[in-house]
Amino acid sequence: MFKLKYFVLILLTFMYVYNIPFSFLPFGTAKLVTVLSLPIFCFYILKNRLPFFKHREILVVLLVILFLLIYSLIIAVVINNTYDFNVIYAILLFIFEHLFGSFIILLIMKNIRIFNFDSIVKLLIHVIFLQAILVILMLIFPEFKDFSFSILQDDRTSLSERYAGFRGLGYATSVTYDFSVIQSVGLLLLCAQITKIKSKKQILVSIVMFFSILVSVLVSGRTGWIGIIMAIFLLAIQLCSSKKALQNFLKLILISAIIIPIFSFGYMSFAPSSLKNSVSNDIIPFAFEMFINLKENGNLETDSSDVLKTMYFNIDLQTFLFGDGYYVDPSDSSKYYRETDAGIMREILYYGILGSLIFYFLYIYIFVTLMVKFKRRKLNTYFVLAFLMFVYYFLVQIKGDFLLGSNMGIKVLLLIYVGGLSLKYKNRQEV
């Protein structure tokens, strides 16, 4: 019975985090989960049994969001008179979908008696691994990819065709750079769990999950390389500080040395030629473009990084201070204002440097309070994990508006944040 409940929890969390845009639903699955969970939430409110609001940090987050919401309204309606409510909508989603949804997932965990932080980490790993399996299935089986595209609302055919059919895979609202970021966060979480491995079975499962998630990162976006490097760094820190981590790592290497040749033989012998051609001619050049460029011309860059440089440009003082109040192009809502994808620029163009500072303070507060909690409890691995995610999220903001627009990234962070503030750390039950 517990395994069945946990499987349902994985599916609910999967739908909540990735917000799958099924064509037969009027909205994404994250909204479906939150709407259907509203009666449960109201019951806990009436019974005064909702533990999360007892934390001062949660109330501070809500106050900052409220202040940012009011400031955004002033910028869009009073100062600039643009009535561009895209940022305001995203802020409301932060409260009513992302934060509220994290409460629901954690309440469910409490009810099935895995109310502890280690289990949150494991749950997120399992959810990200499930997504990785779907990506791999879509990559290997064109029929499954075609079926998947047919039941999803967004048209991914053009994206898939531009990248020889290997991009745009996965069941999520966004399947490009921010998708690769979230998948690589799964690698970070896996490396944080190396000291928790207790059996050969868990070693084998960890290896399968690691390489599956790694594949999903490489075919979705090169931004995920930052997460891969950070995962290696987190692993190295643990190897230097924990004998248990070193022992488990050596076991992982030994078993991998057996598994990888077997997998390679199976791939070369049984994989269809179309897949092998795609891997060698399309996927590897895409995923390793920066390293290929480094070897050939000494520059660690990609085509997308070259384009990103052009998206940072000079603006006048008025715009810098108070923004223009536009998030999307007023003449074409399918384009971002002034055609820049860069996250830092988009925040400044909308509400200027003051609004940007308020917005970034929200995330700085979340990460810093989380790191302080881990430090006080002497949870050094989770402290480093939180710090690396802090750096990662802000680095990704340079490329796109990850902190405002990536629903997946916000939800993963809030699950970790609310869980880190509220939950016990000693496992009651292994999952």
C-alpha positions as a printed Julia matrix, in Angstrom:
431×3 Matrix{Float64}:
   0.0    0.0     0.0
   2.83   2.41    0.84
   4.52   1.82   -2.54
   1.23   2.52   -4.33
   0.78   5.78   -2.38
   4.34   6.77   -3.12
   3.89   6.06   -6.84
   0.82   8.3    -6.87
   2.86  10.97   -5.07
   5.53  10.75   -7.8
   2.89  11.21  -10.51
   1.29  14.18   -8.72
   4.67  15.83   -8.15
   5.61  15.15  -11.78
   2.44  16.89  -12.99
   2.97  19.74  -10.53
   6.63  20.4   -11.37
   6.5   19.99  -15.16
   3.0   21.44  -15.72
   2.33  19.19  -18.73
   0.24  20.96  -21.43
  -1.97  18.06  -22.52
  -4.19  18.91  -25.5
  -7.24  17.41  -23.81
  -6.96  19.72  -20.78
  -7.87  23.45  -20.74
  -4.76  24.23  -18.67
  -1.51  22.65  -17.53
  -1.39  19.8   -15.04
   0.13  21.99  -12.29
  -3.1   23.99  -12.15
  -5.08  20.75  -12.21
  -3.18  19.46   -9.17
  -3.6   22.7    -7.24
  -7.31  23.1    -8.09
  -8.15  19.51   -7.15
  -6.14  19.89   -3.93
  -7.95  23.05   -2.85
 -10.44  21.2    -0.57
  -7.54  19.48    1.24
  -5.81  22.81    1.73
  -9.0   24.44    3.06
  -9.52  21.54    5.48
  -6.04  22.04    6.96
  -6.57  25.78    7.19
  -9.87  25.34    9.08
  -8.3   22.79   11.4
  -5.27  25.05   11.92
  -3.08  22.12   11.02
  -1.02  23.75    8.28
   2.52  23.89    9.69
   4.14  25.97    6.97
   2.63  29.32    7.93
   4.15  28.98   11.39
   7.54  29.82    9.89
   8.45  33.49    9.89
  10.48  32.97    6.71
   7.37  31.95    4.74
   5.54  35.08    5.89
   8.5   37.26    4.87
   8.48  35.65    1.41
   4.75  36.39    1.07
   5.26  40.02    2.15
   8.08  40.54   -0.38
   5.94  39.01   -3.13
   3.03  41.28   -2.16
   5.28  44.35   -2.22
   6.69  43.31   -5.61
   3.15  42.8    -6.91
   2.09  46.32   -5.84
   5.27  47.83   -7.29
   4.7   46.02  -10.61
   1.14  47.37  -10.78
   2.45  50.9   -10.22
   5.06  50.46  -12.95
   2.62  49.0   -15.5
  -0.43  51.16  -14.76
   0.63  54.42  -13.09
   4.17  55.28  -14.23
   4.36  53.79  -17.73
   0.66  53.29  -18.52
   1.42  50.14  -20.54
  -1.04  47.71  -18.91
   1.37  44.86  -19.59
   0.37  42.39  -16.88
   2.67  39.49  -17.83
   4.97  40.0   -14.83
   1.99  40.48  -12.51
   0.5   37.21  -13.73
   3.83  35.44  -13.09
   3.95  36.85   -9.55
   0.41  35.66   -8.86
   1.4   32.22  -10.15
   4.27  32.25   -7.66
   1.75  32.5    -4.82
  -1.26  30.52   -5.98
   0.37  27.77   -8.02
   4.04  27.41   -7.07
   3.98  28.1    -3.33
   0.51  26.68   -2.74
   1.36  23.59   -4.78
   4.48  22.95   -2.73
   2.33  23.01    0.41
   0.03  20.38   -1.11
   2.86  18.02   -2.09
   4.42  18.29    1.38
   1.06  17.72    3.08
   0.64  14.53    1.08
   4.12  13.43    2.15
   3.18  14.09    5.75
   0.04  11.97    5.41
   1.96   8.97    4.05
   4.56   9.37    6.8
   7.65  10.42    4.86
   7.75  13.9     6.34
  11.53  14.4     6.2
  13.97  16.31    4.05
  15.87  13.32    2.67
  12.6   12.05    1.23
  11.95  15.36   -0.53
  15.33  15.04   -2.23
  14.57  11.43   -3.21
  11.11  12.38   -4.47
  12.56  15.07   -6.74
  15.2   12.63   -8.01
  12.51  10.07   -8.86
  10.39  12.71  -10.61
  13.33  13.98  -12.68
  14.35  10.39  -13.47
  10.81   9.66  -14.71
  11.09  12.63  -17.05
  14.48  11.37  -18.24
  12.98   7.98  -19.1
  10.28   9.67  -21.17
  12.91  11.72  -23.01
  14.93   8.58  -23.8
  11.84   6.69  -24.98
  10.93   9.59  -27.27
  14.5    9.65  -28.56
  14.68   5.91  -29.28
  11.13   5.31  -30.54
   9.85   7.8   -33.15
   6.35   6.35  -32.81
   6.27   7.22  -29.12
   7.57  10.72  -29.9
   4.88  11.26  -32.54
   2.2   10.05  -30.15
   3.53  12.31  -27.39
   3.57  15.34  -29.69
  -0.01  14.58  -30.71
  -1.35  14.8   -27.13
   0.56  17.94  -26.16
  -0.82  21.41  -26.82
   2.37  23.21  -27.82
   3.72  22.6   -31.32
   7.22  21.15  -30.97
   7.53  19.91  -34.53
   9.47  22.93  -35.8
  11.89  22.81  -32.85
  12.35  19.08  -33.32
  12.97  19.43  -37.04
  15.53  22.21  -36.54
  17.58  19.88  -34.34
  17.23  16.65  -36.35
  14.43  15.37  -34.11
  16.36  15.11  -30.82
  15.26  18.36  -29.12
  11.84  19.29  -27.79
  11.5   15.93  -26.04
   9.83  15.43  -22.68
   6.49  16.0   -21.0
   6.77  19.58  -19.78
   5.62  23.11  -20.57
   9.16  24.11  -21.54
  11.62  21.64  -23.01
  14.67  23.73  -23.88
  17.29  25.49  -21.74
  15.39  25.68  -18.43
  14.34  22.04  -18.87
  18.04  21.1   -19.09
  18.68  23.12  -15.94
  16.05  21.26  -13.92
  17.23  17.89  -15.24
  20.8   18.74  -14.21
  19.54  19.75  -10.76
  18.56  16.08  -10.55
  22.25  15.2   -10.93
  23.07  17.6    -8.09
  20.46  15.95   -5.87
  21.77  12.5    -6.77
  25.33  13.44   -5.85
  24.07  14.86   -2.56
  22.7   11.41   -1.73
  25.9    9.4    -2.24
  26.4    8.81    1.49
  22.83   7.43    1.72
  23.55   4.43   -0.51
  23.36   1.25    1.54
  23.19  -1.71   -0.86
  24.37  -2.95   -4.25
  20.82  -2.58   -5.56
  20.82   1.11   -4.64
  24.22   1.5    -6.33
  22.89  -0.03   -9.54
  19.74   2.13   -9.42
  21.84   5.26   -8.81
  24.01   4.51  -11.85
  20.97   3.99  -14.07
  19.33   7.19  -12.82
  22.51   9.24  -13.2
  23.19   8.29  -16.83
  19.5    8.5   -17.78
  19.21  12.01  -16.38
  22.55  12.92  -17.98
  21.2   11.94  -21.41
  18.09  14.09  -20.86
  20.33  17.05  -20.01
  22.56  16.68  -23.06
  19.72  16.48  -25.59
  17.69  19.35  -24.1
  20.15  22.23  -23.66
  23.8   23.07  -23.22
  23.04  25.3   -20.23
  22.73  22.05  -18.29
  26.51  21.67  -18.48
  26.74  24.15  -15.62
  24.7   21.77  -13.48
  26.8   18.79  -14.56
  29.98  20.58  -13.51
  28.41  21.62  -10.2
  27.29  18.04   -9.55
  30.87  16.85  -10.07
  32.09  19.6    -7.73
  29.57  18.59   -5.04
  30.63  14.97   -5.42
  34.32  15.91   -5.11
  33.66  17.83   -1.87
  31.96  14.79   -0.35
  34.75  12.45   -1.47
  37.27  14.66    0.32
  35.26  14.9     3.53
  33.47  11.56    3.93
  34.9    8.05    4.03
  31.43   6.66    3.37
  31.11   8.79    0.23
  34.49   7.58   -1.02
  33.59   3.94   -0.42
  30.28   4.29   -2.24
  31.92   6.17   -5.09
  34.48   3.4    -5.62
  31.64   0.88   -5.72
  29.83   3.05   -8.26
  32.93   3.21  -10.44
  33.47  -0.55  -10.22
  29.9   -1.43  -11.18
  29.88   1.25  -13.9
  33.02  -0.32  -15.37
  30.98  -3.51  -15.81
  27.71  -1.95  -16.96
  29.02   0.59  -19.49
  30.81  -1.94  -21.76
  27.7   -4.16  -21.74
  25.49  -1.19  -22.61
  27.93  -0.05  -25.32
  27.96  -3.51  -26.89
  24.15  -3.61  -26.85
  23.95  -0.13  -28.36
  26.39  -0.93  -31.2
  24.74  -4.29  -31.89
  21.03  -3.57  -31.62
  20.42   0.19  -31.9
  18.89   1.18  -35.26
  21.27   2.91  -37.67
  19.08   6.04  -37.68
  19.62   6.46  -33.93
  23.38   5.86  -34.17
  23.64   8.37  -37.03
  21.67  10.92  -35.02
  23.9   10.46  -31.99
  27.17  10.81  -33.91
  26.11  13.46  -36.44
  23.67  15.6   -34.47
  23.49  15.02  -30.71
  27.22  14.89  -29.93
  28.08  18.0   -32.03
  25.2   19.87  -30.35
  25.84  18.77  -26.76
  29.63  19.18  -26.94
  29.75  22.22  -29.24
  31.54  24.43  -26.71
  34.27  21.84  -26.15
  34.64  21.22  -29.89
  35.0   24.97  -30.43
  37.54  25.15  -27.61
  39.65  22.46  -29.27
  39.37  23.91  -32.78
  39.6   27.66  -32.22
  40.36  28.11  -28.52
  36.96  29.65  -27.65
  34.65  28.04  -25.11
  31.41  29.24  -26.71
  28.37  28.17  -28.72
  26.15  29.79  -31.33
  23.57  30.59  -28.65
  26.16  32.22  -26.38
  27.23  34.45  -29.29
  23.6   35.51  -29.8
  23.21  36.14  -26.05
  25.98  38.76  -26.17
  23.87  40.88  -28.53
  20.92  40.82  -26.13
  22.68  43.05  -23.61
  22.65  46.65  -24.82
  22.73  50.22  -23.55
  19.54  51.79  -22.21
  18.74  55.33  -21.11
  18.71  56.45  -17.46
  14.9   56.67  -17.27
  14.53  53.05  -18.37
  17.33  51.93  -16.07
  15.69  53.53  -13.02
  11.98  52.85  -13.63
  11.78  50.53  -16.63
   9.46  50.89  -19.61
   6.68  48.72  -18.18
   6.84  46.25  -21.06
   7.67  42.56  -20.78
   6.47  41.54  -24.25
   6.57  43.52  -27.48
   3.47  45.8   -27.53
   3.03  45.2   -31.27
   3.68  41.44  -31.2
   2.94  39.57  -27.95
   4.79  36.48  -29.25
   8.09  38.37  -28.88
   9.81  39.74  -25.81
  10.18  43.49  -25.45
  13.1   44.81  -27.54
  13.71  41.2   -28.65
  15.96  40.23  -25.76
  15.84  36.84  -24.08
  18.37  37.84  -21.42
  16.73  37.6   -18.0
  18.55  40.49  -16.35
  17.68  42.81  -19.24
  14.03  41.79  -19.25
  13.62  42.58  -15.55
  15.28  46.0   -15.92
  13.29  46.84  -19.05
  10.06  46.06  -17.21
  10.45  47.71  -13.81
  13.94  49.17  -13.7
  16.76  48.62  -11.27
  14.64  49.17   -8.13
  12.07  46.56   -9.08
  14.87  44.21  -10.13
  16.55  44.57   -6.74
  13.28  43.79   -4.94
  12.8   40.76   -7.17
  16.33  39.43   -6.66
  16.11  40.09   -2.93
  13.26  37.57   -2.82
  15.53  34.8    -4.15
  18.54  35.89   -2.13
  16.39  35.73    1.01
  15.09  32.25    0.11
  18.53  30.81   -0.56
  20.28  32.5     2.37
  17.65  31.45    4.94
  17.79  27.91    3.57
  21.59  27.8     3.84
  21.43  29.2     7.38
  19.0   26.41    8.38
  21.31  23.75    6.96
  24.38  25.31    8.55
  22.78  25.45   12.01
  21.81  21.79   11.78
  25.32  20.92   10.55
  23.95  19.49    7.31
  27.03  20.42    5.35
  26.17  18.54    2.16
  22.77  20.2     1.91
  24.37  23.56    2.71
  26.71  23.15   -0.29
  23.79  21.91   -2.4
  21.77  25.05   -1.58
  24.76  27.28   -2.29
  25.41  25.66   -5.68
  21.74  25.97   -6.62
  21.9   29.63   -5.56
  24.83  30.26   -7.91
  23.27  28.13  -10.66
  19.89  29.88  -10.64
  21.49  33.33  -10.85
  23.91  32.29  -13.59
  21.02  30.94  -15.66
  19.2   34.25  -15.19
  21.87  35.79  -17.42
  20.64  33.65  -20.34
  16.88  33.87  -19.84
  14.3   35.01  -17.31
  14.63  31.78  -15.36
  13.72  33.24  -11.95
  10.42  34.65  -13.16
   9.49  32.49  -16.13
  10.7   28.98  -15.33
   7.79  27.41  -13.46
   9.74  24.18  -13.1
  12.73  25.88  -11.51
  10.58  27.83   -9.05
   8.6   24.76   -7.99
  11.68  22.64   -7.39
  13.2   25.44   -5.32
  10.04  25.99   -3.26
   9.69  22.29   -2.49
  13.26  22.3    -1.21
  12.8   25.62    0.6
   9.52  24.92    2.4
  10.71  21.4     3.14
  14.02  22.64    4.47
  12.24  25.0     6.86
   9.58  22.56    8.0
  10.71  18.97    7.96
  12.72  16.59   10.08
  15.92  15.19    8.62
  16.03  11.64    9.91
  14.22   9.23    7.62
  11.3    7.33    9.12
  10.94   5.1     6.12
  13.19   4.36    3.17
  11.71   4.9    -0.28
